[in-house]
Coordinates of C-alpha atoms and ligand atoms in Angstrom, one line a residue:
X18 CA 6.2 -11.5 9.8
X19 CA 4.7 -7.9 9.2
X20 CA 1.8 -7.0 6.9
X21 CA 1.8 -3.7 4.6
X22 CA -1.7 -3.0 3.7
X23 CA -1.9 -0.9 0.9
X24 CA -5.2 1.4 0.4
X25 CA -6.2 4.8 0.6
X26 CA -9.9 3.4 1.4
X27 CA -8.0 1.7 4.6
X28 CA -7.9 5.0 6.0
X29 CA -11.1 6.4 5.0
X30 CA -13.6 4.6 6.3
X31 CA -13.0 1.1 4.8
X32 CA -12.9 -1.7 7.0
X33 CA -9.3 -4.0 6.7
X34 CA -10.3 -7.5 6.7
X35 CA -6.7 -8.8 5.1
X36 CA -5.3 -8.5 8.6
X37 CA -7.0 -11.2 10.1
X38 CA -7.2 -13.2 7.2
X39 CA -3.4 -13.3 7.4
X40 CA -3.5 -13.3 10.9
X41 CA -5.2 -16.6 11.1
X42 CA -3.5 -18.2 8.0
X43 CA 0.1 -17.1 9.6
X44 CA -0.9 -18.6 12.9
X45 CA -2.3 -22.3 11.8
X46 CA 0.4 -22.7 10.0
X47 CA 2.5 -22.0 12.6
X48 CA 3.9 -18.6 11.8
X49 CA 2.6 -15.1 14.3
X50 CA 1.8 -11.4 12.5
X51 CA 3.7 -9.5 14.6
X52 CA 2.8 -5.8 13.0
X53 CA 0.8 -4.6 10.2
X54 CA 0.4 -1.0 9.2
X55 CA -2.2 0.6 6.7
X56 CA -0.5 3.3 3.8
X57 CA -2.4 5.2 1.1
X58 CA -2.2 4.5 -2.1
X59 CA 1.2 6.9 -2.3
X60 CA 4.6 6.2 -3.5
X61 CA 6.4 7.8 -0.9
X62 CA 4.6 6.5 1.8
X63 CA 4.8 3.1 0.6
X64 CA 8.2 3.3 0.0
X65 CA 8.9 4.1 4.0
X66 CA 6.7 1.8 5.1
X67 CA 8.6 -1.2 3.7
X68 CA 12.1 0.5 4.0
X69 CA 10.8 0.7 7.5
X70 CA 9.4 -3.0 7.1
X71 CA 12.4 -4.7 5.5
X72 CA 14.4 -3.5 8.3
X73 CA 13.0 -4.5 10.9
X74 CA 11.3 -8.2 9.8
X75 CA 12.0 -11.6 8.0
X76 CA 8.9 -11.7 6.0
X77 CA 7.0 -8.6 4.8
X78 CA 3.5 -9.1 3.3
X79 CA 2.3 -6.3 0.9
X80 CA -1.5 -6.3 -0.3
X81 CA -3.0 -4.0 -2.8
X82 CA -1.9 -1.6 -5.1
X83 CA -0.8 -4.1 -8.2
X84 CA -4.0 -3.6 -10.5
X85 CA -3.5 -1.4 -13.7
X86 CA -4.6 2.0 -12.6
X87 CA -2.6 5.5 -11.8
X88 CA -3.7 4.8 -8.1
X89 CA -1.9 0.8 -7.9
X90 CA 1.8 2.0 -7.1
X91 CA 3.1 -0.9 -4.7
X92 CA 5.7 -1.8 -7.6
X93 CA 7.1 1.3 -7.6
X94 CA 7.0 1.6 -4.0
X95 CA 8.6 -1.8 -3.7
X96 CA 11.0 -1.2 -6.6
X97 CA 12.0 2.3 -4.5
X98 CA 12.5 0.5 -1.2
X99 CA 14.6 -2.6 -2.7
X100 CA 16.7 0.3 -4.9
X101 CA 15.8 -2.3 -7.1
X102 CA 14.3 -1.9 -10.6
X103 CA 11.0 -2.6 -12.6
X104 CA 11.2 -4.5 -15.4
X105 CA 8.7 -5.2 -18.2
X106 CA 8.7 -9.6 -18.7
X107 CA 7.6 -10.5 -22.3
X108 CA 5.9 -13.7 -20.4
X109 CA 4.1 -12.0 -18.3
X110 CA 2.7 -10.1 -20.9
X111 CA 1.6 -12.6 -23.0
X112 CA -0.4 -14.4 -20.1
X113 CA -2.0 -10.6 -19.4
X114 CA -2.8 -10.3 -23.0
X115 CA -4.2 -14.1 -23.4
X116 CA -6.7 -13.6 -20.7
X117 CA -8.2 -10.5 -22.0
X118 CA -8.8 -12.3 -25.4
X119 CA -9.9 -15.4 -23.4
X120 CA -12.5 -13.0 -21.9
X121 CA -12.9 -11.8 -25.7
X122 CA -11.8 -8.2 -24.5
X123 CA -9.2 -5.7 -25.8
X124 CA -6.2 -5.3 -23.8
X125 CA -6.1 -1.7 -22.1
X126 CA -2.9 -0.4 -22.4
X127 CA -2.8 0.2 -19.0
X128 CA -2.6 -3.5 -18.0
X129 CA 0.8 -3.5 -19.5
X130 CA 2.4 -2.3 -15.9
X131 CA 0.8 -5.5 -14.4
X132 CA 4.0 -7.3 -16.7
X133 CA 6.1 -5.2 -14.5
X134 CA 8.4 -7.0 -12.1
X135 CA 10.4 -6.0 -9.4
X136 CA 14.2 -7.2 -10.3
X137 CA 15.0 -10.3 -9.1
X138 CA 11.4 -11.3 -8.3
X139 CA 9.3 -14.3 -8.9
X140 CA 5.9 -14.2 -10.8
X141 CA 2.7 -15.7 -8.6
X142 CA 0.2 -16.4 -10.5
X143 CA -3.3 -14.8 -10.3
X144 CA -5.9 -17.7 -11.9
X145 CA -8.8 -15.3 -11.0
X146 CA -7.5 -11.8 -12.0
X147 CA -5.0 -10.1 -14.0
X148 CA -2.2 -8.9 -11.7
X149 CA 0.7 -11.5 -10.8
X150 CA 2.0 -11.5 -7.1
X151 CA 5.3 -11.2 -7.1
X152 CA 7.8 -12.8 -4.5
X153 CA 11.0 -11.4 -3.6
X154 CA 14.0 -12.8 -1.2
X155 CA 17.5 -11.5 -0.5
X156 CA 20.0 -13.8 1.6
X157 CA 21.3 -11.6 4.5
X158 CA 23.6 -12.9 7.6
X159 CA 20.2 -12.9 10.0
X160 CA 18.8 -15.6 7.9
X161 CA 16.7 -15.7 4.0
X162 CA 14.7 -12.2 3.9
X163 CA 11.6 -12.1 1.8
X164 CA 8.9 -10.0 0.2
X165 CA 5.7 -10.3 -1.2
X166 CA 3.5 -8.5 -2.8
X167 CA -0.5 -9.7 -3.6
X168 CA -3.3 -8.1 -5.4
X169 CA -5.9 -6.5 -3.4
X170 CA -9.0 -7.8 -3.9
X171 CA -9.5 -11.0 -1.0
X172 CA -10.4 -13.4 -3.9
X173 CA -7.5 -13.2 -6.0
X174 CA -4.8 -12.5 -2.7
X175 CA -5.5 -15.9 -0.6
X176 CA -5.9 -18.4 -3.4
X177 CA -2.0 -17.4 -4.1
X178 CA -1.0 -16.7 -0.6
X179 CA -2.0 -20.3 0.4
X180 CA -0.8 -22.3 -2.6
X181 CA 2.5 -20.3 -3.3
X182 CA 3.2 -18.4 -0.1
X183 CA 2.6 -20.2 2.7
X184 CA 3.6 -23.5 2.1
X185 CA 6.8 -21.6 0.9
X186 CA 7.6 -19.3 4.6
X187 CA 6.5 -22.9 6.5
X188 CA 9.6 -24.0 5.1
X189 CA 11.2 -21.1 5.1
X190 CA 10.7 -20.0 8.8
X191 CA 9.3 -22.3 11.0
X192 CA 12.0 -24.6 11.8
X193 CA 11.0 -25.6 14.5
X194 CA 8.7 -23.2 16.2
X195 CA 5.1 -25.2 16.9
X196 CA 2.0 -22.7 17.6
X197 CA -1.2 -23.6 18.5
X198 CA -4.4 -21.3 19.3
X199 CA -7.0 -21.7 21.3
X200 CA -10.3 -19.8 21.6
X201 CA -12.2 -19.9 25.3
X202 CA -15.6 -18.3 25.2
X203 CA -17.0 -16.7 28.9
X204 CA -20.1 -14.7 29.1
X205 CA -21.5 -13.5 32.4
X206 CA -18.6 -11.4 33.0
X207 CA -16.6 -8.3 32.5
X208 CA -13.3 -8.4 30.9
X209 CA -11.6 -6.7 33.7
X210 CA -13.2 -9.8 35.8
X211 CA -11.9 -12.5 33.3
X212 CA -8.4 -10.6 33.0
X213 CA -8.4 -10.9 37.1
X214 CA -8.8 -14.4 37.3
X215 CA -6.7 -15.7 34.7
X216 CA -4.4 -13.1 35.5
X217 CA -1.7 -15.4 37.8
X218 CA -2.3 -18.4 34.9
X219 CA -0.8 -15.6 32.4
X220 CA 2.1 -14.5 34.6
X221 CA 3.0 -18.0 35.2
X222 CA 3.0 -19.4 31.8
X223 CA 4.9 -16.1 30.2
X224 CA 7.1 -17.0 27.1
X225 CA 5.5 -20.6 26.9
X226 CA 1.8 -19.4 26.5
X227 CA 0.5 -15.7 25.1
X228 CA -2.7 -14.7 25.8
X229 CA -5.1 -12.1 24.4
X230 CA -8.7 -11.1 26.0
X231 CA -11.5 -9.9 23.4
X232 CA -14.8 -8.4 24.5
X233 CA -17.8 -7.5 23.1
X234 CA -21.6 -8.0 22.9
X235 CA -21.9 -9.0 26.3
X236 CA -19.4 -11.9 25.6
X237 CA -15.8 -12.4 25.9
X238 CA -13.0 -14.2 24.7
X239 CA -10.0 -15.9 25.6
X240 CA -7.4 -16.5 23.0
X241 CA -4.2 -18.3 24.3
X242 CA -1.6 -19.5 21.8
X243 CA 1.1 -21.9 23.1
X244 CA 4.4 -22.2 21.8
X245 CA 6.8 -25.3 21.4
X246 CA 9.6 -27.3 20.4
X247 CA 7.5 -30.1 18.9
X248 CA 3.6 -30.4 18.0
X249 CA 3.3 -33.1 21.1
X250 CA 5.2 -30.3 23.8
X251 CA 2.8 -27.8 22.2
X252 CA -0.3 -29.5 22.1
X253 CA 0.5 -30.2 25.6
X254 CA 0.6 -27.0 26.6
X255 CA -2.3 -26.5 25.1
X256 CA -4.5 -29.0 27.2
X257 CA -2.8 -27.4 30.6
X258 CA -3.9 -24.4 29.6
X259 CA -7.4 -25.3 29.1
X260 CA -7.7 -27.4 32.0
X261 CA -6.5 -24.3 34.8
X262 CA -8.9 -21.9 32.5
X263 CA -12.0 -24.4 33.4
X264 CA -10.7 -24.3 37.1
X265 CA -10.3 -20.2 36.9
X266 CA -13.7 -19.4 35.0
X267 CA -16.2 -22.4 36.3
X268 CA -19.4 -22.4 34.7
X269 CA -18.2 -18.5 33.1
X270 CA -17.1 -20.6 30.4
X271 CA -19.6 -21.6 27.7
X272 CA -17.4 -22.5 25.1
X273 CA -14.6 -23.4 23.0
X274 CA -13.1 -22.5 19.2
X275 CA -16.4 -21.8 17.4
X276 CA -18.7 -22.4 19.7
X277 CA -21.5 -20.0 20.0
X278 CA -23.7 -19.3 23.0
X279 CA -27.3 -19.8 20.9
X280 CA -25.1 -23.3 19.6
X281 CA -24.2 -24.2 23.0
X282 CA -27.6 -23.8 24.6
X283 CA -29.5 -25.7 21.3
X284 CA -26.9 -28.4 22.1
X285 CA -28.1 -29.3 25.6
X286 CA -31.7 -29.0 24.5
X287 CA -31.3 -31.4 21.7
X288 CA -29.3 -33.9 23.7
X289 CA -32.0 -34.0 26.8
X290 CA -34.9 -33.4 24.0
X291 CA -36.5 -30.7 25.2
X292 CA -38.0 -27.6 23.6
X293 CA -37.5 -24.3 23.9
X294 CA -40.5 -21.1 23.8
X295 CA -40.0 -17.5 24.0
X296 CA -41.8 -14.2 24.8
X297 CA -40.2 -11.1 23.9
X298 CA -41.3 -7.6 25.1
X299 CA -38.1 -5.4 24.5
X300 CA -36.1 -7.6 22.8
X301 CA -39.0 -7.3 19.8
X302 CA -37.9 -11.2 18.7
X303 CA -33.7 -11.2 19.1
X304 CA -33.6 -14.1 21.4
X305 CA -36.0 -16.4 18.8
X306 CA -33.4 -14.7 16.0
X307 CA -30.6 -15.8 17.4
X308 CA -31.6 -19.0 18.5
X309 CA -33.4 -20.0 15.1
X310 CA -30.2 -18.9 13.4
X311 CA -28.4 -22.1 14.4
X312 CA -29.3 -25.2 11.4
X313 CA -31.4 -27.8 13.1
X314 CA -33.0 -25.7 15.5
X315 CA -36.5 -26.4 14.7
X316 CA -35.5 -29.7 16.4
X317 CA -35.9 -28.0 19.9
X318 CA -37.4 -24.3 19.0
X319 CA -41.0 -24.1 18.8
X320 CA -42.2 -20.4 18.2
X321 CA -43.3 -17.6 20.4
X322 CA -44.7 -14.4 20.9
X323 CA -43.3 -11.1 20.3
X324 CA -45.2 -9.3 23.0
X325 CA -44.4 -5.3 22.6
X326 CA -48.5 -4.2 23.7
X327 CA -49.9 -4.7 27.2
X328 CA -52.6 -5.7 25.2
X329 CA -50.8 -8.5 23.5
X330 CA -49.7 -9.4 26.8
X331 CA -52.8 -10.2 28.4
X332 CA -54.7 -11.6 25.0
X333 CA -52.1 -13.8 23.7
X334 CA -50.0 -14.8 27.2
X335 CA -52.0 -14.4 29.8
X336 CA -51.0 -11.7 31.7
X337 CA -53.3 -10.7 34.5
X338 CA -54.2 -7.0 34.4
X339 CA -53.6 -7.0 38.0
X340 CA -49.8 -7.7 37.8
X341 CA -49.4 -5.1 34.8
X342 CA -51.5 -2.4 37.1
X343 CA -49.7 -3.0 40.4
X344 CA -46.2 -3.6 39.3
X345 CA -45.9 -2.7 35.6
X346 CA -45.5 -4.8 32.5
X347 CA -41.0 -4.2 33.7
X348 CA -41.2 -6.2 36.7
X349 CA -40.2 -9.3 38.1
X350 CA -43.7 -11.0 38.0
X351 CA -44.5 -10.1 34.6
X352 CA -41.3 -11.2 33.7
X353 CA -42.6 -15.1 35.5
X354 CA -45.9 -14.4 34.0
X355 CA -44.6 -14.1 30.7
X356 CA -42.6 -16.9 30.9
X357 CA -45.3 -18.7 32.5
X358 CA -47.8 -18.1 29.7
X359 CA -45.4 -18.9 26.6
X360 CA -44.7 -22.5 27.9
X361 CA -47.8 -23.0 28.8
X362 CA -49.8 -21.5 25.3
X363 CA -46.8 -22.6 22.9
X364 CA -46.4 -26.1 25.2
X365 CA -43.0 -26.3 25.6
X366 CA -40.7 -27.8 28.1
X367 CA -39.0 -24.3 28.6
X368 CA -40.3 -21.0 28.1
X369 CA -37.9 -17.4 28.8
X370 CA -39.0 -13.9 28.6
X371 CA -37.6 -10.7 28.3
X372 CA -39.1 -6.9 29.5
X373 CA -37.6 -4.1 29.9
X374 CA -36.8 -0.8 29.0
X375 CA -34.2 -0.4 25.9
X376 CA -34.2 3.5 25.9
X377 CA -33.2 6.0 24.8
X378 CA -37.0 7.3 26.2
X379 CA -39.5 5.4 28.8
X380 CA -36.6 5.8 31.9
X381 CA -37.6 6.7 35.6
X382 CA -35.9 6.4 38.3
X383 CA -37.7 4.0 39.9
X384 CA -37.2 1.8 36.1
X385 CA -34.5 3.9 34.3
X386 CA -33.1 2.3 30.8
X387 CA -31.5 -0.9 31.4
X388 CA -34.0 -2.1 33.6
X389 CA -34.3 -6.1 32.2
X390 CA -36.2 -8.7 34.0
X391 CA -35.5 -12.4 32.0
X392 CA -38.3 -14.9 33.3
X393 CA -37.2 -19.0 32.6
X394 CA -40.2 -21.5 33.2
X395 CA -39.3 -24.6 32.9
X396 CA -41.5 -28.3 34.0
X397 CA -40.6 -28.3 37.7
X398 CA -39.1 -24.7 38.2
X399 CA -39.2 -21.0 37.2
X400 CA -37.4 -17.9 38.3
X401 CA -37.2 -14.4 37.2
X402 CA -33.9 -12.1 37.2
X403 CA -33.3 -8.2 37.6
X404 CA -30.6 -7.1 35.4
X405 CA -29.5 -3.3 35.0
X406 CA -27.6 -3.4 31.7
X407 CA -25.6 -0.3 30.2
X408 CA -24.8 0.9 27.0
X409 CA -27.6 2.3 23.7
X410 CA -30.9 0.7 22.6
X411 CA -29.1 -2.1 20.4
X412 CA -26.4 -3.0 23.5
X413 CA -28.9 -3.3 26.0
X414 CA -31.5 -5.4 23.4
X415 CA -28.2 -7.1 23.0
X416 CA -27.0 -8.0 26.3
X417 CA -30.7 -8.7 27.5
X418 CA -30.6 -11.3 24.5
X419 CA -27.5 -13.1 25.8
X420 CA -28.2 -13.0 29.4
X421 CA -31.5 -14.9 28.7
X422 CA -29.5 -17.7 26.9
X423 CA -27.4 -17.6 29.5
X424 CA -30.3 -18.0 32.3
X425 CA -31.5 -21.2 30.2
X426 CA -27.9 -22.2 29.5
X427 CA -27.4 -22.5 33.5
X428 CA -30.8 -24.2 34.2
X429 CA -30.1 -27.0 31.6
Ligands
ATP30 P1 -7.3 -4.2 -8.7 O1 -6.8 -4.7 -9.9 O2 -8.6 -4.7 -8.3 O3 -7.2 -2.7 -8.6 P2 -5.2 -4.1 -6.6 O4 -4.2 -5.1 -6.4 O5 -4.8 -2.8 -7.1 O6 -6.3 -4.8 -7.5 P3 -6.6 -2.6 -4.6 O7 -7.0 -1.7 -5.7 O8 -5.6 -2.2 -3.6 O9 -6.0 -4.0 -5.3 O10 -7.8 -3.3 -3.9 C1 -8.9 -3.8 -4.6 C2 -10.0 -4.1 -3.7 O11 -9.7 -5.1 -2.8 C3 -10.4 -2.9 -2.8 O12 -11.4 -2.1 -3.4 C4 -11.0 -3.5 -1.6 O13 -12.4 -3.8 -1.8 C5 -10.2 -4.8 -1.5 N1 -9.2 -4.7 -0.5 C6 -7.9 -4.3 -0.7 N2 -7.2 -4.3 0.5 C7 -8.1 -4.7 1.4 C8 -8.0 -4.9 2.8 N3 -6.8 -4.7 3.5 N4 -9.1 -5.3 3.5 C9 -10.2 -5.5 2.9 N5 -10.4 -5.3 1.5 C10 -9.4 -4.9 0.8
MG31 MG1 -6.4 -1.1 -7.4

């Protein structure tokens, strides 16, 4: 299956979210995108790119490019690359023409090319827009070959794709062929360390089980899709594959499918009933953001302090001037002090705390940018840890963010 996005925006600036949508449709259903490729909103290049296409794969997905302006020119793109040719459908007019006086408009004549289909092509219908998809396929001695082309715009492409497309290449094309995906969330860990110690699991299980490794905002992701002859051989593949990644990754692993690390650690507070307190120098209130962004979590989140000042500090936490004179407000026993002072003020069962330096200013080299300490206080214990994080201001707020739920996700 390859994707044809069509869309001068694609390539200026615009952000393709089609791809994924398709890429995730494709794959529960049991089918993989194996290539997509953004064109302009040009005949010619349209033209190559599914001459190119139609060579080359069983399905090809067009998006974009059917509406009624000078710039929508997949049908004559697709018409070129078929050396196939556009007709004008009565039908299909009349539908165009009833919704515009449904809407109590006048027609543009414009929207007459939307009646335009490709030769040989079947009409999907578009309940919330005016351009029909259209669906093409040609019988060749590889196997059924098909084509399809969908409107643009994300609301009026997947309410077709999944009630007239799908279920139609399921049938189609997966004879046989079982997929299923899972999604391993790590954090704690680079991605060259996670491709290292996974990396004899993927070299043993190549052409039963493919792998991918996503990184980003200090976490990281293991997708692993297993392939089978049946749903039960699959499934089973599935489960071996998630047992040796819990062996390879330990207590790395935070998380399956949706999971989220804020989720994860809300989780284990609710089940042991527990409650959670923050103070937040550098961070300027991330960590209480992200962990109030999870539904429910006033069940275990009880409020904090956003501590920026030295001031604030001392007033509102507790800080002794002493510590901030003789070691700084970035140091470890601030950082305990902190933590200290928000369980104790907010009364809590846990309390963490974040200071450091986010940059781009404030560095030294005794405390250059990056310079974190995370402080966890909890009933019986606390501890404070020195992390030197990389990146801008927003990574290192970030990382600093995810390494204190981390800290807390490890004590519980
Ligand atoms: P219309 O009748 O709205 O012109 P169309 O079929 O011609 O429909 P396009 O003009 O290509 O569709 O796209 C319409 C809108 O859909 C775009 O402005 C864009 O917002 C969105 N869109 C199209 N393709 C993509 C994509 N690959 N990723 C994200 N958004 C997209
Ligand atoms: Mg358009």
């Amino acid at each position: 299956v390859e994707l044809v996005c069509v869309g001068t925006e694609l390539l200026t600036g615009n952000v393709n979210t089609h791809t994924s949508y398709f890429a995730g449709a494709l794959l529960s259903a049991g089918l993989r995108l194996d290539l997509e490729t953004a064109v302009p909103d040009e005949t010619d290049r349209i033209r190559d790119a599914l001459r190119g296409a139609l060579e080359r794969s069983d399905v090809v997905l067009v998006s974009g490019g059917l509406g009624p302006t000078f710039d929508d020119l997949t049908r004559e793109g697709a018409a070129a690359a078929l050396g196939r040719r556009l007709r004008l459908i009565p039908e299909l007019l009349d539908r165009i023409r009833a919704k515009f006086r449904r809407a109590h408009l006048p027609m543009p004549r414009a929207n007459r090319r939307q009646a335009w289909l490709v030769e040989g092509a079947r009409a999907l219908e578009n309940l919330s827009g005016s351009a029909p998809g259209q669906l093409f396929t040609k019988d060749r001695k590889e196997g059924r070959q098909t084509l399809v082309l969908l409107p643009g715009p994300g609301e009026e492409l997947k309410p077709i794709f999944e009630r007239d497309v799908l279920p139609f290449l399921k049938r189609t094309y997966r004879a046989g062929l079982h997929l299923a995906t899972g999604t391993f969330r790590l954090t704690g860990l680079m991605e060259s360390e996670a491709d290292e110690r996974i990396r004899s699991l993927v070299r043993g299980s190549r052409g039963k089980v493919e792998f991918t490794i996503l990184a980003g905002g200090g976490l990281v992701e293991i997708r692993a899709t297993a392939r089978g002859r049946t749903e039960k051989e699959t499934q089973a593949g599935l489960r071996r594959v998630r047992r040796a990644l819990r062996k390879a990754l330990g207590p790395r692993l935070y998380g399956e499918g949706e999971d989220t690390l804020e989720g994860v650690v809300g989780e284990k507070l609710r089940r042991r009933g527990e409650t959670l307190a923050v103070a937040e120098s550098c961070t300027g209130g991330l960590l209480a953001g992200r962990v109030t962004s999870i539904p429910g979590s006033s069940d275990y989140f009880l409020g904090g302090v956003v501590c920026y000042s030295n001031d604030v500090k001392v007033r509102e936490l507790g800080i002794s001037p002493e510590t901030l004179r003789r070691h700084g407000a970035v140091s470890e026993a601030c950082a305990r002090e902190l933590a200290q002072g928000a369980r104790k003020k907010v009364g809590a069962d846990w309390a963490l705390s974040v200071t450091g330096i986010a940059g781009p200013g404030g560095g030294t080299p005794q405390k250059p940018v990056g310079l974190v300490f995370i402080g966890l206080a909890g009933r019986r214990a606390f501890q404070a840890r020195r992390f030197l994080l990389h990146g801008d201001r927003l990574r290192i707020r970030t990382l600093a963010t995810v390494r204190a739920l981390d800290l807390l996700r490890q004590a519980l």
